[in-house]
PDB file of C-alpha atoms in Angstrom:
ATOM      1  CA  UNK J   1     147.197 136.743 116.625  1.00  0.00           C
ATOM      2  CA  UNK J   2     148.626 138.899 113.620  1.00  0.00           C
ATOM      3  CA  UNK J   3     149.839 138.996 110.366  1.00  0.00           C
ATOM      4  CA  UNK J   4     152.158 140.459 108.873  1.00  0.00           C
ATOM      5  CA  UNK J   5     151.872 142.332 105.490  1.00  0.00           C
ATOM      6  CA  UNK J   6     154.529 143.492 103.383  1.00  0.00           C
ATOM      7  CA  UNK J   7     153.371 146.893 101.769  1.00  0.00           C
ATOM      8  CA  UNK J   8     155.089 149.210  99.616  1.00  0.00           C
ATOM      9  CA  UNK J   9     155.289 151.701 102.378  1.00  0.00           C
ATOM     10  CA  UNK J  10     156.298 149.284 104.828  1.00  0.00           C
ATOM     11  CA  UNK J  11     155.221 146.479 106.830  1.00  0.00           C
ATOM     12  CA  UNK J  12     152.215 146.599 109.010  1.00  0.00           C
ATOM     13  CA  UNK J  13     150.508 143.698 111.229  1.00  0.00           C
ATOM     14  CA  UNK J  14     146.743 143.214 110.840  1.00  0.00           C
ATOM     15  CA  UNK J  15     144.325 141.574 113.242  1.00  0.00           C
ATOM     16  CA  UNK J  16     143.393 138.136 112.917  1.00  0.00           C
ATOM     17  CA  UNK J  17     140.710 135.710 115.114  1.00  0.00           C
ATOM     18  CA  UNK J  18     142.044 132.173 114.602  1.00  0.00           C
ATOM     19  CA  UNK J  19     139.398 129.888 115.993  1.00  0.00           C
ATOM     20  CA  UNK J  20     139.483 126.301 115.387  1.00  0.00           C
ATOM     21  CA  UNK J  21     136.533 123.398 115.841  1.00  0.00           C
ATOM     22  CA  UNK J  22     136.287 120.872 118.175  1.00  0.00           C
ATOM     23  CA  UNK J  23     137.764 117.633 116.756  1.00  0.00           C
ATOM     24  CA  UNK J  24     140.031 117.746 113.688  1.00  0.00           C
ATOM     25  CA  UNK J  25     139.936 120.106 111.230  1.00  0.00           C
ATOM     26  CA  UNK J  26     138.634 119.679 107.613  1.00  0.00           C
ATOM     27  CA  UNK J  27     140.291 122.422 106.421  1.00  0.00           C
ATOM     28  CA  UNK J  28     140.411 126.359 106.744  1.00  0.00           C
ATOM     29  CA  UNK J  29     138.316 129.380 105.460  1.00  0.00           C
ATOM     30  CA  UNK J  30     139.732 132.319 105.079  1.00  0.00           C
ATOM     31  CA  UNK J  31     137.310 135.503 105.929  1.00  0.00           C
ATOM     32  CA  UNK J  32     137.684 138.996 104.784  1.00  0.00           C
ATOM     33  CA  UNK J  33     134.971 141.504 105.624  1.00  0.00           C
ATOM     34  CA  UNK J  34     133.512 144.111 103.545  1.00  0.00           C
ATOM     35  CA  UNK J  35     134.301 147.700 102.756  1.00  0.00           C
ATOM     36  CA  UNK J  36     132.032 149.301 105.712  1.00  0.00           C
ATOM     37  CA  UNK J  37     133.076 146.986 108.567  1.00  0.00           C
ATOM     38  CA  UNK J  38     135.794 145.060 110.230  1.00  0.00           C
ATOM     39  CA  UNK J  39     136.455 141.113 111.143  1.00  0.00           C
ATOM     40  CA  UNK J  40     134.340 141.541 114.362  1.00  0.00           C
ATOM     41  CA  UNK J  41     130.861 142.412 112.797  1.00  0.00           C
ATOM     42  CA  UNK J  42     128.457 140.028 114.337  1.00  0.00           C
ATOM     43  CA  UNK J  43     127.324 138.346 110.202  1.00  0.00           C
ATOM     44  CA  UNK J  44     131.181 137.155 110.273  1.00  0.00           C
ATOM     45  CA  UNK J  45     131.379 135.898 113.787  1.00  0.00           C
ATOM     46  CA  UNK J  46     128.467 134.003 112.839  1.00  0.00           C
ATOM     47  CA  UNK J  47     129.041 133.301 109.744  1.00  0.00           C
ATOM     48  CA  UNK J  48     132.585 131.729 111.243  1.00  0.00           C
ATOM     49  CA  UNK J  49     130.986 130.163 114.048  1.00  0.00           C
ATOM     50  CA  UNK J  50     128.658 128.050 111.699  1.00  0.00           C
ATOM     51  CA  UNK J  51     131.545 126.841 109.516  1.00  0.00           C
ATOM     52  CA  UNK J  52     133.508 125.849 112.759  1.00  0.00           C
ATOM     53  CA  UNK J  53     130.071 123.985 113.902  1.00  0.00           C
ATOM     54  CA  UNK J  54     130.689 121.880 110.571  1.00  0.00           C
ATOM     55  CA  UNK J  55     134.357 120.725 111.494  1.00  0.00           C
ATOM     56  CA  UNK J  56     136.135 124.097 109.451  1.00  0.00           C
ATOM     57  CA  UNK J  57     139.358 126.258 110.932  1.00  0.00           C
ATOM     58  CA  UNK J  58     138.144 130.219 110.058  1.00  0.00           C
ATOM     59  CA  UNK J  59     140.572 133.511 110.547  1.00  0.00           C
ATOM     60  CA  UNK J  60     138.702 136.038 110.618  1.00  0.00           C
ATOM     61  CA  UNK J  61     141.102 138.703 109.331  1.00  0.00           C
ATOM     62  CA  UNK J  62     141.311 142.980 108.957  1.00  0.00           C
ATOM     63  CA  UNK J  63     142.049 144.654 105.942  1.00  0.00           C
ATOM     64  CA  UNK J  64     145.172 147.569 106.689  1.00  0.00           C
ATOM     65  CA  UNK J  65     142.739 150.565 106.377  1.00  0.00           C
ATOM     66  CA  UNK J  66     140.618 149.045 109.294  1.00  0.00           C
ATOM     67  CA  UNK J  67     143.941 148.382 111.693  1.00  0.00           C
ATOM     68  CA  UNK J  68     144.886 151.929 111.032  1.00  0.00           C
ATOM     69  CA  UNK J  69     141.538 153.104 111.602  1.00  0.00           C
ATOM     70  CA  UNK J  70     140.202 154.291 108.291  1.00  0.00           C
ATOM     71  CA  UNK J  71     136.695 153.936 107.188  1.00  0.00           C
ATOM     72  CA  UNK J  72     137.450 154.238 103.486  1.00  0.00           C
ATOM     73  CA  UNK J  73     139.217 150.797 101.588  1.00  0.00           C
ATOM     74  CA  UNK J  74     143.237 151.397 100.753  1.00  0.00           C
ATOM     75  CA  UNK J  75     144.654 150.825  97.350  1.00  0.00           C
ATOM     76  CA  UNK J  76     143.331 147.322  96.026  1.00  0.00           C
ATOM     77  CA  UNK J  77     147.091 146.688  95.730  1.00  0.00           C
ATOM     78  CA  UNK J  78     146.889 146.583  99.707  1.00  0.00           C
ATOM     79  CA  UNK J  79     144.072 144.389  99.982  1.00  0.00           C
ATOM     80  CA  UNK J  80     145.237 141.659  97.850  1.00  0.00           C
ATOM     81  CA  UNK J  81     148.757 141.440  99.369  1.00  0.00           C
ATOM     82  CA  UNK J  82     146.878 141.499 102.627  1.00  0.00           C
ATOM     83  CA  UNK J  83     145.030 138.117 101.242  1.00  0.00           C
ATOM     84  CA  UNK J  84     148.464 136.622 100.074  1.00  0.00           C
ATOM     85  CA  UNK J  85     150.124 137.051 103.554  1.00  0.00           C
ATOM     86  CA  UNK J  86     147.077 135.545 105.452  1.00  0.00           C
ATOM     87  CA  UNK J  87     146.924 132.890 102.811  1.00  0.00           C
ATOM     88  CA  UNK J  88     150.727 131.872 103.254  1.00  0.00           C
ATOM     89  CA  UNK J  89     150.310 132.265 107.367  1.00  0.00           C
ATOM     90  CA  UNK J  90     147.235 129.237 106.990  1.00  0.00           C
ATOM     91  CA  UNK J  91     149.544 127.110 104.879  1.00  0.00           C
ATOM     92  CA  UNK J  92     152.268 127.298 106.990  1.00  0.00           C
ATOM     93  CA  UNK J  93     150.233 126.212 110.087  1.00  0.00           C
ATOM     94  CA  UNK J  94     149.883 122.402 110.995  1.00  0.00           C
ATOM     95  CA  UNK J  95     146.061 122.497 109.484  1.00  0.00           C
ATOM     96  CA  UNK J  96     146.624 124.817 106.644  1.00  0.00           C
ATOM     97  CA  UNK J  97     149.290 122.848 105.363  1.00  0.00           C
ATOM     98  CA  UNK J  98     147.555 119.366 105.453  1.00  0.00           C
ATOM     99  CA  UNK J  99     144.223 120.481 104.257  1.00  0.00           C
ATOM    100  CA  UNK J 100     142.308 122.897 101.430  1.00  0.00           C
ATOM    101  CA  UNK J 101     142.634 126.433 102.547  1.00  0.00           C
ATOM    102  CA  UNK J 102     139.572 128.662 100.657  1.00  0.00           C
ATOM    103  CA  UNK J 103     138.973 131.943 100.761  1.00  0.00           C
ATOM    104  CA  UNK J 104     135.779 133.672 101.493  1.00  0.00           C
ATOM    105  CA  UNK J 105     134.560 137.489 101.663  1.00  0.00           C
ATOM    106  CA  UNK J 106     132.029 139.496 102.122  1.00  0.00           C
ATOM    107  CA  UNK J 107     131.220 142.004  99.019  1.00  0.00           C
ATOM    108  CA  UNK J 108     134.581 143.979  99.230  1.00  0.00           C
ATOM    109  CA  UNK J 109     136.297 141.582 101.030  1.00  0.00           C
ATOM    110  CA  UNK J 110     135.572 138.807  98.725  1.00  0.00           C
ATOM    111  CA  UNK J 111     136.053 140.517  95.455  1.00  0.00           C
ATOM    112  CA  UNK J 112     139.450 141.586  96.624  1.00  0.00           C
ATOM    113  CA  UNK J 113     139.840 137.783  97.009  1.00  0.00           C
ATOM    114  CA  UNK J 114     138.931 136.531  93.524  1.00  0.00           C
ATOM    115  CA  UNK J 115     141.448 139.957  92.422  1.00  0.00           C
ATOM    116  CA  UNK J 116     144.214 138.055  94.081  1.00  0.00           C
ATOM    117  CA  UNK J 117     143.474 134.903  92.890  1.00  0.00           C
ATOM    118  CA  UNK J 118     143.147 136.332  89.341  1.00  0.00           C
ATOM    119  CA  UNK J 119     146.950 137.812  89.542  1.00  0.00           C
ATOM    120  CA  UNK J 120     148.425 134.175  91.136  1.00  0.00           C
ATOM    121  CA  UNK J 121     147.103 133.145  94.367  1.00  0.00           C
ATOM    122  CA  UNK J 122     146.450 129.719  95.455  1.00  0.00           C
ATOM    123  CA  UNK J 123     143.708 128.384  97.121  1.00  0.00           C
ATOM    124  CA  UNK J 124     141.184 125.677  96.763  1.00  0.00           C
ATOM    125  CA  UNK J 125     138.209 127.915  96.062  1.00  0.00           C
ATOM    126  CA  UNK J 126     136.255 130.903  97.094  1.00  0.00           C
ATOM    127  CA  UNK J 127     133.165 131.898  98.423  1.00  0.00           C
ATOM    128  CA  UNK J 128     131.521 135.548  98.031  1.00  0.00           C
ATOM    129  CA  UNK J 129     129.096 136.464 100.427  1.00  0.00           C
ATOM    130  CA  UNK J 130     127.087 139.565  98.546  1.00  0.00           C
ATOM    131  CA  UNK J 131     129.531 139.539  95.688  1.00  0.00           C
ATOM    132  CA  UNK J 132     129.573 143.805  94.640  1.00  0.00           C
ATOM    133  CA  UNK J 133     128.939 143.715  90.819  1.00  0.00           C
ATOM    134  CA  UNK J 134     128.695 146.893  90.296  1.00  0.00           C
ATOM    135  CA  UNK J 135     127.687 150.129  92.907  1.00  0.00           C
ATOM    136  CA  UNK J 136     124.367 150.165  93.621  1.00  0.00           C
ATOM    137  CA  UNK J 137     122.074 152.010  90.438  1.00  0.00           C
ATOM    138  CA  UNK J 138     124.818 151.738  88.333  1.00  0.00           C
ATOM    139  CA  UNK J 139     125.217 148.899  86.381  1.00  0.00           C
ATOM    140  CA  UNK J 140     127.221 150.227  83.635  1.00  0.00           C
ATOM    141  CA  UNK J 141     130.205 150.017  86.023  1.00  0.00           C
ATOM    142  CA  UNK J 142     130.406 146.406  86.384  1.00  0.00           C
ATOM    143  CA  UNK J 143     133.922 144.558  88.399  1.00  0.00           C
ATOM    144  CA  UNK J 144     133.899 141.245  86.448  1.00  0.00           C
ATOM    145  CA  UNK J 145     137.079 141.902  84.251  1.00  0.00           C
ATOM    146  CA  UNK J 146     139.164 139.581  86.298  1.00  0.00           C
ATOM    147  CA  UNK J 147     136.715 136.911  86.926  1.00  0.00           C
ATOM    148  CA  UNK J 148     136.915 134.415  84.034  1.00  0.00           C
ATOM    149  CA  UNK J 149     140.864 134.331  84.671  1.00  0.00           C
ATOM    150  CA  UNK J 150     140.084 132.811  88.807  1.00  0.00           C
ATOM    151  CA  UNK J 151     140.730 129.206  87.715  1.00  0.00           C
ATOM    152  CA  UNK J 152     139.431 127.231  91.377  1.00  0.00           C
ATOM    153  CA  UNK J 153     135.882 126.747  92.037  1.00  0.00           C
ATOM    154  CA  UNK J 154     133.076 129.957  93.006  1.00  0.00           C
ATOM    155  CA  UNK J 155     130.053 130.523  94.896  1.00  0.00           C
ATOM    156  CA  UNK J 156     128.529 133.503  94.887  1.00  0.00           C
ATOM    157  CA  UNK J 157     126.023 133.629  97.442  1.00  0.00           C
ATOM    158  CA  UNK J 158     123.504 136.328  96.444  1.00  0.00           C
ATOM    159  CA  UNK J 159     120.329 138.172  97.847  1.00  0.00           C
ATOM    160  CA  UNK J 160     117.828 138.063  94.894  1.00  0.00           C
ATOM    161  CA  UNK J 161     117.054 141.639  96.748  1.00  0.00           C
ATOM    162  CA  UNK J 162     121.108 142.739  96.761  1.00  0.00           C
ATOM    163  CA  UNK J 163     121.253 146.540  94.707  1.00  0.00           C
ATOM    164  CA  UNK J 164     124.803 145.546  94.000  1.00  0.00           C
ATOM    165  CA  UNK J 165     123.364 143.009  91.592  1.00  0.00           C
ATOM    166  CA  UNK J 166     120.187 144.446  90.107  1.00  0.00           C
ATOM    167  CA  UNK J 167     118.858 143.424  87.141  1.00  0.00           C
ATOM    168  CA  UNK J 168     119.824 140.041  88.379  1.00  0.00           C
ATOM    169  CA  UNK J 169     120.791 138.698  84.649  1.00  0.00           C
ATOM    170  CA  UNK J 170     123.853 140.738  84.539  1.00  0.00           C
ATOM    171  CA  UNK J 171     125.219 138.875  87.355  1.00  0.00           C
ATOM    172  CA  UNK J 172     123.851 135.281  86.132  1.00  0.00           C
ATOM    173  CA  UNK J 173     125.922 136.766  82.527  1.00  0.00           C
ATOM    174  CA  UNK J 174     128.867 137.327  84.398  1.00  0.00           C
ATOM    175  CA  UNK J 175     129.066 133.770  86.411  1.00  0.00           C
ATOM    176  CA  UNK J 176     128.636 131.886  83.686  1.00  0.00           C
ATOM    177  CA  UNK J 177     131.644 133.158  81.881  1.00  0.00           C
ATOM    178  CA  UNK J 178     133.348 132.066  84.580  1.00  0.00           C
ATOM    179  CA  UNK J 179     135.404 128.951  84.592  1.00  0.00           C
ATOM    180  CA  UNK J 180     133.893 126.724  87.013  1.00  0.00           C
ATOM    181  CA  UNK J 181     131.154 129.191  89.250  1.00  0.00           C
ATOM    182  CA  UNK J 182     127.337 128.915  90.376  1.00  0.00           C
ATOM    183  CA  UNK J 183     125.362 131.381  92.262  1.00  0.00           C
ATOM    184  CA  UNK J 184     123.502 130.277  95.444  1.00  0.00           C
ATOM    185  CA  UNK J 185     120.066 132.319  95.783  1.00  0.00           C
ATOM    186  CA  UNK J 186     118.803 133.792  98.882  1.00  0.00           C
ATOM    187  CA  UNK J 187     115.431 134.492  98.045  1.00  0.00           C
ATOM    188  CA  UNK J 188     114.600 137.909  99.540  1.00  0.00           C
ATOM    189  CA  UNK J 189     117.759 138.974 100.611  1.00  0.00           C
ATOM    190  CA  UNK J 190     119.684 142.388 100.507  1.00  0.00           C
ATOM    191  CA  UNK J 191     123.162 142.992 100.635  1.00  0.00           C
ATOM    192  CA  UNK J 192     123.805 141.819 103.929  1.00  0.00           C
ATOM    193  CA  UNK J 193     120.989 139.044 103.425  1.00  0.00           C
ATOM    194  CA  UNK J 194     118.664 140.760 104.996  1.00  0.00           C
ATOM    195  CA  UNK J 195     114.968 139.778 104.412  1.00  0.00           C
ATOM    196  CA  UNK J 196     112.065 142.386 104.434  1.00  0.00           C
ATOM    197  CA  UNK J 197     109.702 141.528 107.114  1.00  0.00           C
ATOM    198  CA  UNK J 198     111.822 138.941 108.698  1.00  0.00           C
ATOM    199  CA  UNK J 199     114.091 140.586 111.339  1.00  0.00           C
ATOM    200  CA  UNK J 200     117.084 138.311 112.652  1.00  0.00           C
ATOM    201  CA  UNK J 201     120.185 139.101 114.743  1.00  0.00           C
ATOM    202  CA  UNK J 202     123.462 139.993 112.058  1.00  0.00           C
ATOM    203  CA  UNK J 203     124.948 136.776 113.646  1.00  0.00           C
ATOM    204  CA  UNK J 204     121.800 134.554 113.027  1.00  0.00           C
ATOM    205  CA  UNK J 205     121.703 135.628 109.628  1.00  0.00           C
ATOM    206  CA  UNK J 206     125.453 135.000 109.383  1.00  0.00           C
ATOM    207  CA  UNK J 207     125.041 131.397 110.331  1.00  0.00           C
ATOM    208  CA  UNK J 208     122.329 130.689 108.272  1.00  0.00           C
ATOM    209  CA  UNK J 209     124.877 131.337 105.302  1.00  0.00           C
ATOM    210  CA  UNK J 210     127.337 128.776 106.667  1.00  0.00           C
ATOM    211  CA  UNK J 211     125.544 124.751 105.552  1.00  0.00           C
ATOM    212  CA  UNK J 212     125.273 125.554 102.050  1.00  0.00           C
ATOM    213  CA  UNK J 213     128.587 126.792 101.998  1.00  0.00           C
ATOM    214  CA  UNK J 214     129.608 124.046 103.907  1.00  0.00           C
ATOM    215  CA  UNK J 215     128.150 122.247 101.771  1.00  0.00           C
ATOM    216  CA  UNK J 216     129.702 123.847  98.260  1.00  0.00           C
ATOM    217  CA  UNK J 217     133.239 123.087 100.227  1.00  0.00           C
ATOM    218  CA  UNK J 218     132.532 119.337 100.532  1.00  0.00           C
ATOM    219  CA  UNK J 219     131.161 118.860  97.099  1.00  0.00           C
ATOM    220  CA  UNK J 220     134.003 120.479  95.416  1.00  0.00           C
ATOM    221  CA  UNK J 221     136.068 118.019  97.721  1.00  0.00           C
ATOM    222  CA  UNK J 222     134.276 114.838  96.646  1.00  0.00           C
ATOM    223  CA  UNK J 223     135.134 115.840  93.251  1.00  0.00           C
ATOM    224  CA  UNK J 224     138.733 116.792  93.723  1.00  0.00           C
ATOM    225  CA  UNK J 225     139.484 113.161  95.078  1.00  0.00           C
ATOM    226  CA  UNK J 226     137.167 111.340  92.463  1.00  0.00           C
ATOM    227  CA  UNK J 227     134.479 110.201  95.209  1.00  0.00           C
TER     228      UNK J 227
END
């Protein structure tokens, strides 16, 4: 299946992978990869596959550089109309229009989600699987303008290990001027939340990721119906 996105150029269709659970569905989770790699890396088809263990709809969705086969990210401009148009496709499908859509990415991916959130769109929360603070060695450059003006719920799943986020503090500093955030630690874990000394498959590592988001999802539920 594809999307359409409307981009100042033109419009252009990007790749999705729609995959729903067995049963009903609890809602949907949108997921964005990061800068260096498209919807099909194995930690997202993992990743996706754990959520849909848990009862979840995932689309799994490219970025426009990716379809036209760039390895560099477009204009952020791109990117975050490219979140609005998969957005709006969930909603107007049977499940996404019944139940909480949120939005989940990993490190670019994910911080072009809470940009488009930021500037209007709607979703029930976000996830952000390595979330990029800053490039690696350089945390003088930080990305966090935008943050404390995303209004749903965060998780920012991070590798205590993650370069992206070092010295940790800045990060912790940055979530807690958020409006309603926490930060889930992997201890030991990189960017990708990898582990020194502990070599597992991408898609293992993937699914390991997906209970405690799980997890996040229903607890922000519980709280949004007063149970």
């Amino acid at each position: 299946m594809s999307v359409q996105v409307a981009l100042p150029s033109g419009d252009v269709s990007v790749s999705t992978a729609w995959e729903r659970p067995e049963g009903e569905s609890r809602g949907a989770v949108a997921i964005a990869h990061g800068a260096g790699a498209g919807m099909d890396h194995p930690f997202l088809v993992g990743f996706a596959a754990g959520l849909r263990d848990r009862g979840f709809t995932t689309v799994r969705f490219n970025f426009p550089y990716v379809e036209a086969g760039r390895r560099m990210p477009g204009p952020a401009a791109h990117a975050i109309l490219t979140w609005r148009a998969v957005v709006s496709a969930i909603r107007a499908d049977a499940d996404g229009a019944s139940g909480p859509v949120w939005a989940c990415g990993k490190s670019y991916g994910g911080r072009m989600a809470s940009m488009a959130v930021a500037e209007g769109l709607e979703v029930d929360g976000l996830v952000y699987l390595g979330y990029p603070l800053h490039p690696p060695g350089k945390p003088e450059k930080p990305r966090i303008e935008h943050l404390p003006a995303v209004r749903p719920a965060q998780l920012f799943v991070e590798g205590t290990n993650d370069p992206f986020i070092q010295p940790v503090q800045q990060l912790e500093q940055a979530v807690a001027a958020c409006q309603d955030a926490r930060i889930a630690w992997i201890e030991g874990g990189g960017h990708s939340f990898e582990v020194k000394g502990r070599k597992r498959p991408a898609d293992e590592v993937g699914a390991s990721l997906a209970p405690l988001v799980a997890e996040f999802i229903d607890e922000r539920g519980r709280s949004a119906t007063g149970e």
